[in-house]
Amino acid sequence: MSPAIPTATYRIQLTADFGFDDAAAIVPYLKALGISHLYASPFTKARKGSNHGYDIVDHTKLNPELGGEEGFARLSAALKQNDLGLILDFVPNHVGVHFADNPWWLDVLEWGPASPHAASFDIDWEMLPFRGRGGVLLPIIGSSYGKALEDGEIELRYDADEGSFSAWYFEHRLPIAPQRYGEILRAIVREADAAESAAGKALLDLADKYRGVSRPDRKEAPAFKAALKAIEGGAALIAKGLDAYRAGEGRAAQIQTLHNLLERQHYRLGHWQLATSEINYRRFFDVNTLAGLRVEDAGTFEAIHQLVKRLVANGQLQGLRLDHIDGLRDPAQYFQRLRKLTRDAQGPAAAPLYMVIEKILGEGEKLPRFAGVHGTTGYEWLNVITQALVDGAGLEPLDEIWRQISNRSPDFEPVLMRAKRRVLETLLLSEFTVLTRLLARIANGHYSTRDFSADNLRQVFELYVLHFPVYRTYITGNGPTEPDRALIEQTIEKARADWYGADDGIFDFLRDALTMDLLKPGHGAHSKPRVRRFALKVQQFTGPTMAKSLEDTAFYRYHRLLALNEVGGEPAAHAIPPEAFHMLMTERAKNWPHGMTATMTHDAKRGEDARTRLLGLAEMPGEWAATVSKWKVMNAPHLVIDGGLRAPSATFEYMLYQALLGAWPLEPDPDFTARMQAFALKAAREGKEDTNWINPHPAYEDGVKTFIDRILDPAKSGPFLDSVQSLSRRLSVIGALNSLSQVTLKATMPGVPDFYQGTEFWDFSLVDPDNRRPVDFAARAKALEGLSDPHWSALAENWHDGRLKLAWTRQLLKLRGEHPQLFTDGDYRPLKVSGPHADHVIAFARTHGTDAVIVAVGKTFAPLSDHGRQWPRGEVWDATIEIDGLVLGDDVADGLPIRDLFGDLPVTVRLARVADTRSVRRKA
């Protein structure tokens, strides 16, 4: 049986090409590696062909493309046989919509607000402009709506098996409201000139039976459809008569008829770019095909968790990773319900289900306490490890290099502010507009605030969002907590200081709306539903705004050191000295000992070993500056210059050089140029400076592609490639050393270490989809079999083949498995390091009762490795760990020389025990 708190987790990406049976096949390998829990990407039914599983179309079913119920049963059996648990990446915030595969969404399109599933979606039915009836905007048209209509791309079809009508736009099904079936049938019979035929009479009789603008209603519709499909000859007649709605060139009457029908539906079709300004359903970020779920609705919550409850009750699911909890209206309520559901499924005697949340914390932000939650998925600890290993002395010179390259200040805040403005003006304009309109309605609802104009309210709210420093607050219906209230007030003051208009109380009004103080006595009789809706919806908006601005825009504009441009971090972050690292770990051991510690995820901006390799640039900033200057001269002839166009831009070129070094393969990779070009295209569009996703700049994009092709062509850029290879060879040594320290910290510091698929070998991948390529598990399993008794000197000598990282990972996990309490619930004890190389070592102990383990890792390796020219052995280290109160072996000593601990590897993990001070005193 797997432990309630995982020893170590292993994240896999399930796809149609790597399903349940493939996952079952690697379970014995994961067991041998030391993994206790398989951590799977979403495996409920997703859109066909999904390569990530987050576009779920049915939460109640297992994904048939992964193997369905039978395949999952085989995976469960394999896990049970090997005593491994299973953690599911569960998606409560959104579902895949449009197309023709989500039954809830199709029902909402058919019945509008009358659908029982309408409560599950966050739709502002009355927000469509220039339309008398309510509806939901469907931004699915590739051209304009009018052109698609005139070109015959929108087609009315009849499904004889269902007895139903739907409009189709290519693969998108658009159900017709049954109340319009009568007019359709009359038009069909008229077009076919079949009023006197038996089938025609039957169709007209059926239409007459349900006369009225609201008939058939939902209760009558099944009988109507059944009668329709039962009419003999009806399907053939309908197929002929549908010509009345067959739009196309030269068919003005049919175009108008089809348009009139579509205008009477519970939806409005539109160009895909309308989503940026007029969409009226909550999305996942700016993805039109992912609609937000109102999981706060009790019926919706129960429905989407049916499968989870069954799997937990059957003992087939031992943990949950909750995706994008910042999208939920009320996370606190959600986790209370979820804890009750899992407790009911497990039974009273079981330990609480392991639960972690995807949550990105801002600098200094504390994780709120939620019922049953053990911690986060570990983005923040990924960045803590990186900042603990980076050479702080090298960051200031890198600031200056970036200043000279970009002609900008190295201050990151203005970059983020500009990115936020761009996002508010484009990607999330629709959501922003919905909130500003709601705020204006609130103001207009009372005489004391009606003079706050809609335009001024929009501007002050924009300033508030721009200055809001984290992803969201966690206000409930009862109002804000004191930390949230303080955060709102601080942000209001920053926004107020940035306002050039008259401050006539408008910022106080906004503050009171955000905190819901408007509903307190003395604030006038404002609409309670509107104020509550505004305050709670703002929380669902600030998260996507920050994510799209920071991770998906600013990260691709600010390139001082790419190793710091990582999810959960800040590109301008400072180094964390050992003392601060120890404080963070002591606090974590006390407050969140069971959250995950990640160093690589499916959302990461680059591979974990690419990141540690790039850290080496901070250890040789002078050489790096000179090298970049040389490369720019070498590659100047390869730039694409056309009038005012320069591709790539100077800042993007600098970013590409870092990305190249991070991803540079240790062995020849025939796909490397294509991979770099794909990465560069995504990076350029995400940065939204010279091109973007909404309005691409083909000339610039082609220029960047050409530049990469030229500089990676040995026939054109031999000297440049020789220089890259030379620097990469040395950076790779430093990076490998850093990686050993990174994995050691991950496996021994407080928390549950999480390993992303394939990263037990070196991982130099680029951003997704590059980091989701297939993994050669057979090669890893074969290598592990040959490492039962590792020869560390030989492995270090041949570090480039990846077996060193694999062997050391297995060694660490073996230790965790043999001493679970020491690592799961042990205390954290900082250890002082003294000597000339003290700044190059982080040391600590984990203790539980009298058991202890001493951990030490090296850092800033450049001066100890001749700047990456040689692998440092133990004798180069001159430092001592002070271990007062700990005993290693039979010797009682005050200090441990690092040279004795770091033999072939610059890391060590040694079992020890807590000294019995009375016995030590007697011996003395």
Coordinates of N, CA and C in Angstrom, one line a residue, residues 600-765:
M600 N 10.8 20.9 -12.4 CA 10.4 20.9 -13.8 C 8.9 20.5 -13.8
T601 N 8.1 21.2 -14.7 CA 6.7 20.9 -14.9 C 6.4 21.0 -16.4
H602 N 5.2 20.6 -16.7 CA 4.7 20.6 -18.1 C 4.5 22.1 -18.5
D603 N 4.4 23.0 -17.5 CA 4.2 24.4 -17.8 C 5.5 25.2 -17.8
A604 N 6.7 24.6 -17.5 CA 7.9 25.3 -17.3 C 8.4 26.0 -18.6
K605 N 9.1 27.0 -18.5 CA 9.6 27.8 -19.6 C 10.8 27.1 -20.3
R606 N 11.5 26.3 -19.5 CA 12.6 25.5 -20.1 C 13.0 24.3 -19.2
G607 N 13.7 23.4 -19.7 CA 14.1 22.2 -18.9 C 14.9 22.5 -17.7
E608 N 14.8 21.7 -16.7 CA 15.4 22.0 -15.4 C 16.9 22.0 -15.5
D609 N 17.5 21.3 -16.4 CA 19.0 21.3 -16.6 C 19.4 22.4 -17.6
A610 N 18.6 22.9 -18.4 CA 18.8 24.1 -19.2 C 18.9 25.3 -18.2
R611 N 18.0 25.3 -17.2 CA 18.0 26.4 -16.3 C 19.3 26.4 -15.4
T612 N 19.7 25.2 -14.9 CA 20.9 25.2 -14.1 C 22.2 25.5 -14.9
R613 N 22.1 25.2 -16.2 CA 23.3 25.5 -17.1 C 23.4 27.0 -17.3
L614 N 22.2 27.7 -17.5 CA 22.2 29.1 -17.7 C 22.7 29.9 -16.4
L615 N 22.5 29.3 -15.2 CA 23.0 29.9 -14.0 C 24.5 30.2 -14.1
G616 N 25.2 29.4 -14.9 CA 26.6 29.6 -15.0 C 27.0 31.0 -15.6
L617 N 26.1 31.6 -16.4 CA 26.4 32.9 -16.9 C 26.6 33.9 -15.9
A618 N 25.9 33.8 -14.7 CA 26.0 34.7 -13.6 C 27.4 34.6 -12.9
E619 N 28.1 33.5 -13.2 CA 29.4 33.2 -12.6 C 30.5 33.7 -13.5
M620 N 30.2 34.1 -14.8 CA 31.2 34.6 -15.7 C 30.7 35.7 -16.5
P621 N 30.1 36.8 -15.8 CA 29.4 37.8 -16.6 C 30.3 38.6 -17.5
G622 N 31.6 38.8 -17.1 CA 32.5 39.5 -18.0 C 32.8 38.8 -19.3
E623 N 33.1 37.5 -19.2 CA 33.3 36.7 -20.4 C 32.0 36.6 -21.2
W624 N 30.9 36.5 -20.6 CA 29.6 36.4 -21.3 C 29.4 37.7 -22.1
A625 N 29.6 38.9 -21.5 CA 29.4 40.2 -22.2 C 30.3 40.2 -23.4
A626 N 31.6 39.8 -23.3 CA 32.5 39.8 -24.4 C 32.1 38.8 -25.5
T627 N 31.6 37.7 -25.1 CA 31.1 36.7 -26.0 C 29.9 37.2 -26.8
V628 N 29.0 37.8 -26.1 CA 27.8 38.3 -26.8 C 28.2 39.3 -27.9
S629 N 29.1 40.2 -27.5 CA 29.5 41.3 -28.4 C 30.2 40.6 -29.6
K630 N 30.9 39.6 -29.4 CA 31.6 38.9 -30.6 C 30.5 38.2 -31.4
W631 N 29.6 37.5 -30.8 CA 28.5 36.8 -31.6 C 27.7 37.8 -32.4
K632 N 27.4 39.0 -31.8 CA 26.6 39.9 -32.6 C 27.3 40.4 -33.8
V633 N 28.6 40.6 -33.7 CA 29.4 41.0 -34.9 C 29.4 39.8 -35.9
M634 N 29.7 38.6 -35.4 CA 29.7 37.4 -36.3 C 28.4 37.3 -37.1
N635 N 27.3 37.5 -36.4 CA 26.0 37.2 -37.0 C 25.3 38.4 -37.6
A636 N 25.9 39.5 -37.6 CA 25.3 40.7 -38.2 C 24.9 40.4 -39.7
P637 N 25.8 39.7 -40.5 CA 25.4 39.5 -41.9 C 24.1 38.6 -42.0
H638 N 23.8 37.9 -40.9 CA 22.7 36.9 -41.0 C 21.3 37.6 -40.6
L639 N 21.4 38.8 -40.1 CA 20.2 39.5 -39.7 C 19.4 39.8 -41.0
V640 N 18.0 39.8 -40.8 CA 17.2 40.1 -42.0 C 16.8 41.6 -41.8
I641 N 17.3 42.4 -42.7 CA 17.0 43.8 -42.7 C 16.2 44.2 -43.9
D642 N 15.1 44.9 -43.7 CA 14.3 45.3 -44.8 C 13.6 46.6 -44.4
G643 N 14.2 47.7 -44.9 CA 13.6 49.0 -44.5 C 13.8 49.2 -43.0
G644 N 12.7 49.4 -42.3 CA 12.7 49.5 -40.8 C 12.7 48.2 -40.1
L645 N 12.6 47.1 -40.8 CA 12.5 45.8 -40.1 C 13.9 45.3 -39.8
R646 N 14.1 44.8 -38.6 CA 15.3 44.1 -38.2 C 14.8 42.8 -37.5
A647 N 15.1 41.7 -38.1 CA 14.7 40.4 -37.5 C 15.9 39.5 -37.3
P648 N 16.2 39.1 -36.0 CA 15.4 39.5 -34.9 C 15.8 40.8 -34.3
S649 N 15.0 41.4 -33.4 CA 15.3 42.6 -32.7 C 16.6 42.4 -31.9
A650 N 17.2 43.4 -31.4 CA 18.4 43.3 -30.6 C 18.2 42.5 -29.3
T651 N 17.0 42.8 -28.7 CA 16.7 42.1 -27.4 C 16.4 40.7 -27.7
F652 N 15.7 40.4 -28.7 CA 15.3 39.0 -29.1 C 16.5 38.2 -29.4
E653 N 17.5 38.8 -30.1 CA 18.7 38.2 -30.5 C 19.5 37.7 -29.2
Y654 N 19.5 38.6 -28.2 CA 20.2 38.3 -27.0 C 19.5 37.2 -26.3
M655 N 18.1 37.2 -26.3 CA 17.4 36.1 -25.7 C 17.7 34.7 -26.4
L656 N 17.8 34.8 -27.8 CA 18.1 33.6 -28.5 C 19.4 33.0 -28.2
Y657 N 20.4 33.8 -27.9 CA 21.8 33.3 -27.6 C 21.7 32.5 -26.2
Q658 N 20.9 33.1 -25.3 CA 20.8 32.3 -24.0 C 20.0 31.1 -24.2
A659 N 18.9 31.1 -25.0 CA 18.1 29.9 -25.2 C 18.9 28.9 -25.9
L660 N 19.8 29.3 -26.8 CA 20.6 28.3 -27.5 C 21.5 27.6 -26.5
L661 N 22.2 28.3 -25.7 CA 23.1 27.7 -24.7 C 22.4 26.8 -23.8
G662 N 21.2 27.2 -23.3 CA 20.4 26.4 -22.4 C 20.0 25.0 -23.0
A663 N 19.6 25.1 -24.3 CA 19.1 23.9 -25.0 C 20.1 23.1 -25.8
W664 N 21.3 23.6 -25.8 CA 22.3 23.0 -26.7 C 22.5 21.5 -26.4
P665 N 22.3 20.7 -27.4 CA 22.3 19.2 -27.1 C 23.7 18.7 -26.8
L666 N 23.8 17.7 -25.9 CA 25.1 17.1 -25.7 C 25.6 16.2 -26.8
E667 N 24.6 15.6 -27.5 CA 24.8 14.8 -28.7 C 24.1 15.5 -29.9
P668 N 24.6 15.3 -31.1 CA 23.9 15.9 -32.3 C 22.4 15.6 -32.3
D669 N 21.7 16.6 -32.6 CA 20.2 16.5 -32.7 C 19.8 17.0 -34.1
P670 N 19.4 16.2 -35.0 CA 19.0 16.7 -36.3 C 17.8 17.6 -36.3
D671 N 17.0 17.5 -35.2 CA 15.8 18.4 -35.2 C 16.0 19.7 -34.4
F672 N 17.3 20.0 -34.0 CA 17.5 21.1 -33.2 C 17.1 22.4 -33.8
T673 N 17.5 22.6 -35.1 CA 17.2 23.9 -35.7 C 15.6 24.1 -35.8
A674 N 14.9 23.1 -36.1 CA 13.5 23.2 -36.2 C 12.9 23.4 -34.8
R675 N 13.4 22.8 -33.8 CA 12.9 23.0 -32.4 C 13.2 24.5 -32.0
M676 N 14.4 25.0 -32.3 CA 14.7 26.4 -32.0 C 13.8 27.4 -32.7
Q677 N 13.5 27.1 -34.0 CA 12.6 27.9 -34.8 C 11.2 27.9 -34.2
A678 N 10.7 26.8 -33.8 CA 9.4 26.7 -33.2 C 9.3 27.5 -31.9
F679 N 10.4 27.3 -31.1 CA 10.5 28.0 -29.8 C 10.5 29.5 -30.1
A680 N 11.3 30.0 -31.0 CA 11.4 31.4 -31.3 C 10.1 32.0 -31.8
L681 N 9.3 31.3 -32.6 CA 8.1 31.8 -33.1 C 7.1 32.0 -31.9
K682 N 7.1 31.0 -31.0 CA 6.2 31.1 -29.8 C 6.7 32.3 -28.9
A683 N 8.0 32.4 -28.7 CA 8.5 33.4 -27.8 C 8.2 34.8 -28.4
A684 N 8.4 35.0 -29.7 CA 8.1 36.3 -30.3 C 6.6 36.6 -30.2
R685 N 5.8 35.7 -30.5 CA 4.3 36.0 -30.4 C 3.9 36.3 -28.9
E686 N 4.4 35.5 -28.0 CA 4.1 35.7 -26.6 C 4.5 37.1 -26.1
G687 N 5.7 37.5 -26.6 CA 6.2 38.8 -26.2 C 5.4 40.0 -26.7
K688 N 4.7 39.8 -27.8 CA 3.8 40.8 -28.3 C 4.4 42.2 -28.6
E689 N 5.7 42.1 -29.0 CA 6.3 43.4 -29.4 C 6.5 43.5 -30.9
D690 N 7.1 42.6 -31.6 CA 7.3 42.6 -33.0 C 6.3 41.8 -33.8
T691 N 5.6 40.9 -33.1 CA 4.5 40.1 -33.7 C 3.7 39.6 -32.5
N692 N 2.5 39.0 -32.8 CA 1.7 38.5 -31.7 C 0.7 37.4 -32.3
W693 N 0.0 36.8 -31.4 CA -0.9 35.7 -31.8 C -2.1 36.3 -32.6
I694 N -2.6 37.4 -32.2 CA -3.8 38.0 -32.7 C -3.6 38.6 -34.1
N695 N -2.5 39.3 -34.3 CA -2.2 39.9 -35.5 C -0.7 39.6 -35.9
P696 N -0.4 38.5 -36.4 CA 1.0 38.1 -36.6 C 1.7 39.0 -37.7
H697 N 3.0 39.1 -37.6 CA 3.8 39.9 -38.5 C 4.6 38.9 -39.3
P698 N 4.1 38.4 -40.4 CA 4.8 37.3 -41.2 C 6.2 37.7 -41.6
A699 N 6.5 38.9 -42.0 CA 7.8 39.3 -42.4 C 8.8 39.1 -41.2
Y700 N 8.4 39.6 -40.1 CA 9.3 39.5 -38.9 C 9.5 38.0 -38.5
E701 N 8.5 37.3 -38.5 CA 8.5 35.9 -38.1 C 9.4 35.1 -39.1
D702 N 9.2 35.3 -40.4 CA 10.1 34.7 -41.4 C 11.5 35.1 -41.2
G703 N 11.7 36.4 -40.9 CA 13.1 36.9 -40.7 C 13.8 36.2 -39.5
V704 N 13.1 36.0 -38.4 CA 13.7 35.3 -37.3 C 14.0 33.8 -37.7
K705 N 13.1 33.2 -38.4 CA 13.3 31.8 -38.8 C 14.5 31.7 -39.7
T706 N 14.7 32.7 -40.6 CA 15.8 32.7 -41.5 C 17.1 32.9 -40.7
F707 N 17.1 33.8 -39.8 CA 18.3 34.1 -38.9 C 18.7 32.8 -38.2
I708 N 17.8 32.1 -37.6 CA 18.2 30.9 -36.9 C 18.7 29.9 -37.9
D709 N 18.1 29.7 -39.0 CA 18.6 28.8 -40.0 C 20.0 29.1 -40.4
R710 N 20.3 30.4 -40.6 CA 21.6 30.8 -41.0 C 22.7 30.6 -39.9
I711 N 22.4 31.0 -38.7 CA 23.4 30.9 -37.6 C 23.7 29.4 -37.2
L712 N 22.7 28.5 -37.5 CA 22.9 27.1 -37.1 C 23.4 26.3 -38.3
D713 N 23.7 26.9 -39.4 CA 24.2 26.2 -40.6 C 25.7 26.2 -40.6
P714 N 26.3 25.1 -40.4 CA 27.8 25.0 -40.3 C 28.5 25.7 -41.5
A715 N 27.9 25.6 -42.7 CA 28.5 26.1 -43.9 C 28.5 27.6 -43.9
K716 N 27.6 28.2 -43.1 CA 27.5 29.7 -43.1 C 28.0 30.3 -41.8
S717 N 28.0 29.5 -40.7 CA 28.4 30.1 -39.4 C 29.3 29.2 -38.6
G718 N 30.3 28.6 -39.3 CA 31.3 27.7 -38.6 C 31.9 28.3 -37.4
P719 N 32.5 29.5 -37.5 CA 33.2 30.1 -36.4 C 32.2 30.4 -35.2
F720 N 31.0 30.8 -35.5 CA 30.0 31.1 -34.5 C 29.7 29.8 -33.7
L721 N 29.4 28.7 -34.5 CA 29.1 27.4 -33.9 C 30.2 26.8 -33.1
D722 N 31.4 27.0 -33.5 CA 32.6 26.6 -32.7 C 32.7 27.3 -31.4
S723 N 32.4 28.6 -31.5 CA 32.4 29.4 -30.2 C 31.3 29.0 -29.3
V724 N 30.1 28.7 -29.9 CA 29.0 28.3 -29.0 C 29.3 26.9 -28.4
Q725 N 29.9 26.0 -29.2 CA 30.2 24.7 -28.7 C 31.2 24.8 -27.6
S726 N 32.2 25.7 -27.7 CA 33.2 25.8 -26.7 C 32.7 26.4 -25.4
L727 N 31.8 27.4 -25.5 CA 31.2 27.9 -24.2 C 30.2 26.9 -23.6
S728 N 29.5 26.3 -24.5 CA 28.4 25.3 -24.0 C 29.1 24.2 -23.3
R729 N 30.3 23.8 -23.8 CA 31.0 22.6 -23.2 C 31.3 23.0 -21.7
R730 N 31.7 24.2 -21.5 CA 32.1 24.6 -20.1 C 30.8 24.9 -19.2
L731 N 29.8 25.5 -19.9 CA 28.6 25.8 -19.1 C 27.9 24.5 -18.8
S732 N 28.0 23.5 -19.6 CA 27.4 22.2 -19.4 C 27.9 21.5 -18.1
V733 N 29.3 21.7 -17.9 CA 29.9 21.1 -16.7 C 29.3 21.8 -15.5
I734 N 29.3 23.2 -15.5 CA 28.7 23.9 -14.4 C 27.3 23.6 -14.2
G735 N 26.6 23.5 -15.3 CA 25.1 23.1 -15.2 C 24.9 21.8 -14.6
A736 N 25.7 20.8 -15.0 CA 25.5 19.4 -14.4 C 25.8 19.4 -12.9
L737 N 26.8 20.2 -12.5 CA 27.1 20.3 -11.1 C 25.9 21.0 -10.4
N738 N 25.4 22.0 -10.9 CA 24.3 22.7 -10.4 C 23.1 21.8 -10.3
S739 N 22.9 20.9 -11.3 CA 21.8 20.0 -11.4 C 21.8 19.0 -10.2
L740 N 23.0 18.5 -9.9 CA 23.1 17.6 -8.8 C 22.7 18.3 -7.5
S741 N 23.1 19.5 -7.4 CA 22.7 20.2 -6.2 C 21.2 20.5 -6.1
Q742 N 20.7 20.8 -7.3 CA 19.2 21.0 -7.4 C 18.4 19.8 -7.0
V743 N 18.8 18.6 -7.6 CA 18.0 17.4 -7.3 C 18.2 17.0 -5.9
T744 N 19.4 17.3 -5.3 CA 19.6 16.9 -3.9 C 18.8 17.8 -3.0
L745 N 18.7 19.1 -3.2 CA 17.9 19.9 -2.4 C 16.4 19.5 -2.6
K746 N 16.0 19.3 -3.8 CA 14.6 18.9 -4.0 C 14.2 17.6 -3.2
A747 N 15.1 16.7 -3.1 CA 14.8 15.4 -2.5 C 15.0 15.4 -1.0
T748 N 15.6 16.4 -0.5 CA 15.9 16.3 1.0 C 15.3 17.5 1.8
M749 N 15.0 18.6 1.2 CA 14.4 19.7 1.9 C 13.0 19.4 2.2
P750 N 12.3 20.1 3.1 CA 10.9 19.8 3.5 C 10.1 19.9 2.2
G751 N 9.2 18.9 2.1 CA 8.3 18.8 1.0 C 8.4 17.5 0.3
V752 N 7.5 17.2 -0.7 CA 7.5 16.0 -1.4 C 8.1 16.2 -2.8
P753 N 9.2 15.6 -3.1 CA 9.9 15.8 -4.4 C 9.0 15.3 -5.6
D754 N 8.8 16.1 -6.6 CA 8.1 15.7 -7.8 C 9.0 15.7 -9.0
F755 N 9.0 14.6 -9.7 CA 9.9 14.4 -10.9 C 9.0 14.4 -12.2
Y756 N 9.4 15.3 -13.1 CA 8.6 15.4 -14.3 C 9.2 14.3 -15.3
Q757 N 8.3 13.8 -16.1 CA 8.7 12.6 -16.9 C 10.0 12.8 -17.7
G758 N 10.9 11.9 -17.5 CA 12.1 11.9 -18.3 C 13.3 12.6 -17.7
T759 N 13.0 13.4 -16.7 CA 14.0 14.3 -16.2 C 15.0 13.7 -15.2
E760 N 14.9 12.3 -15.1 CA 16.0 11.6 -14.4 C 17.2 11.5 -15.2
F761 N 17.1 11.7 -16.5 CA 18.2 12.0 -17.4 C 18.3 13.5 -17.6
W762 N 19.4 14.0 -18.2 CA 19.5 15.5 -18.4 C 18.3 16.0 -19.3
D763 N 17.8 17.2 -18.9 CA 16.6 17.7 -19.5 C 17.0 19.2 -20.0
F764 N 17.2 19.3 -21.3 CA 17.5 20.7 -21.9 C 16.4 21.1 -22.8
S765 N 15.1 20.7 -22.5 CA 14.0 21.0 -23.3 C 13.7 22.5 -23.3

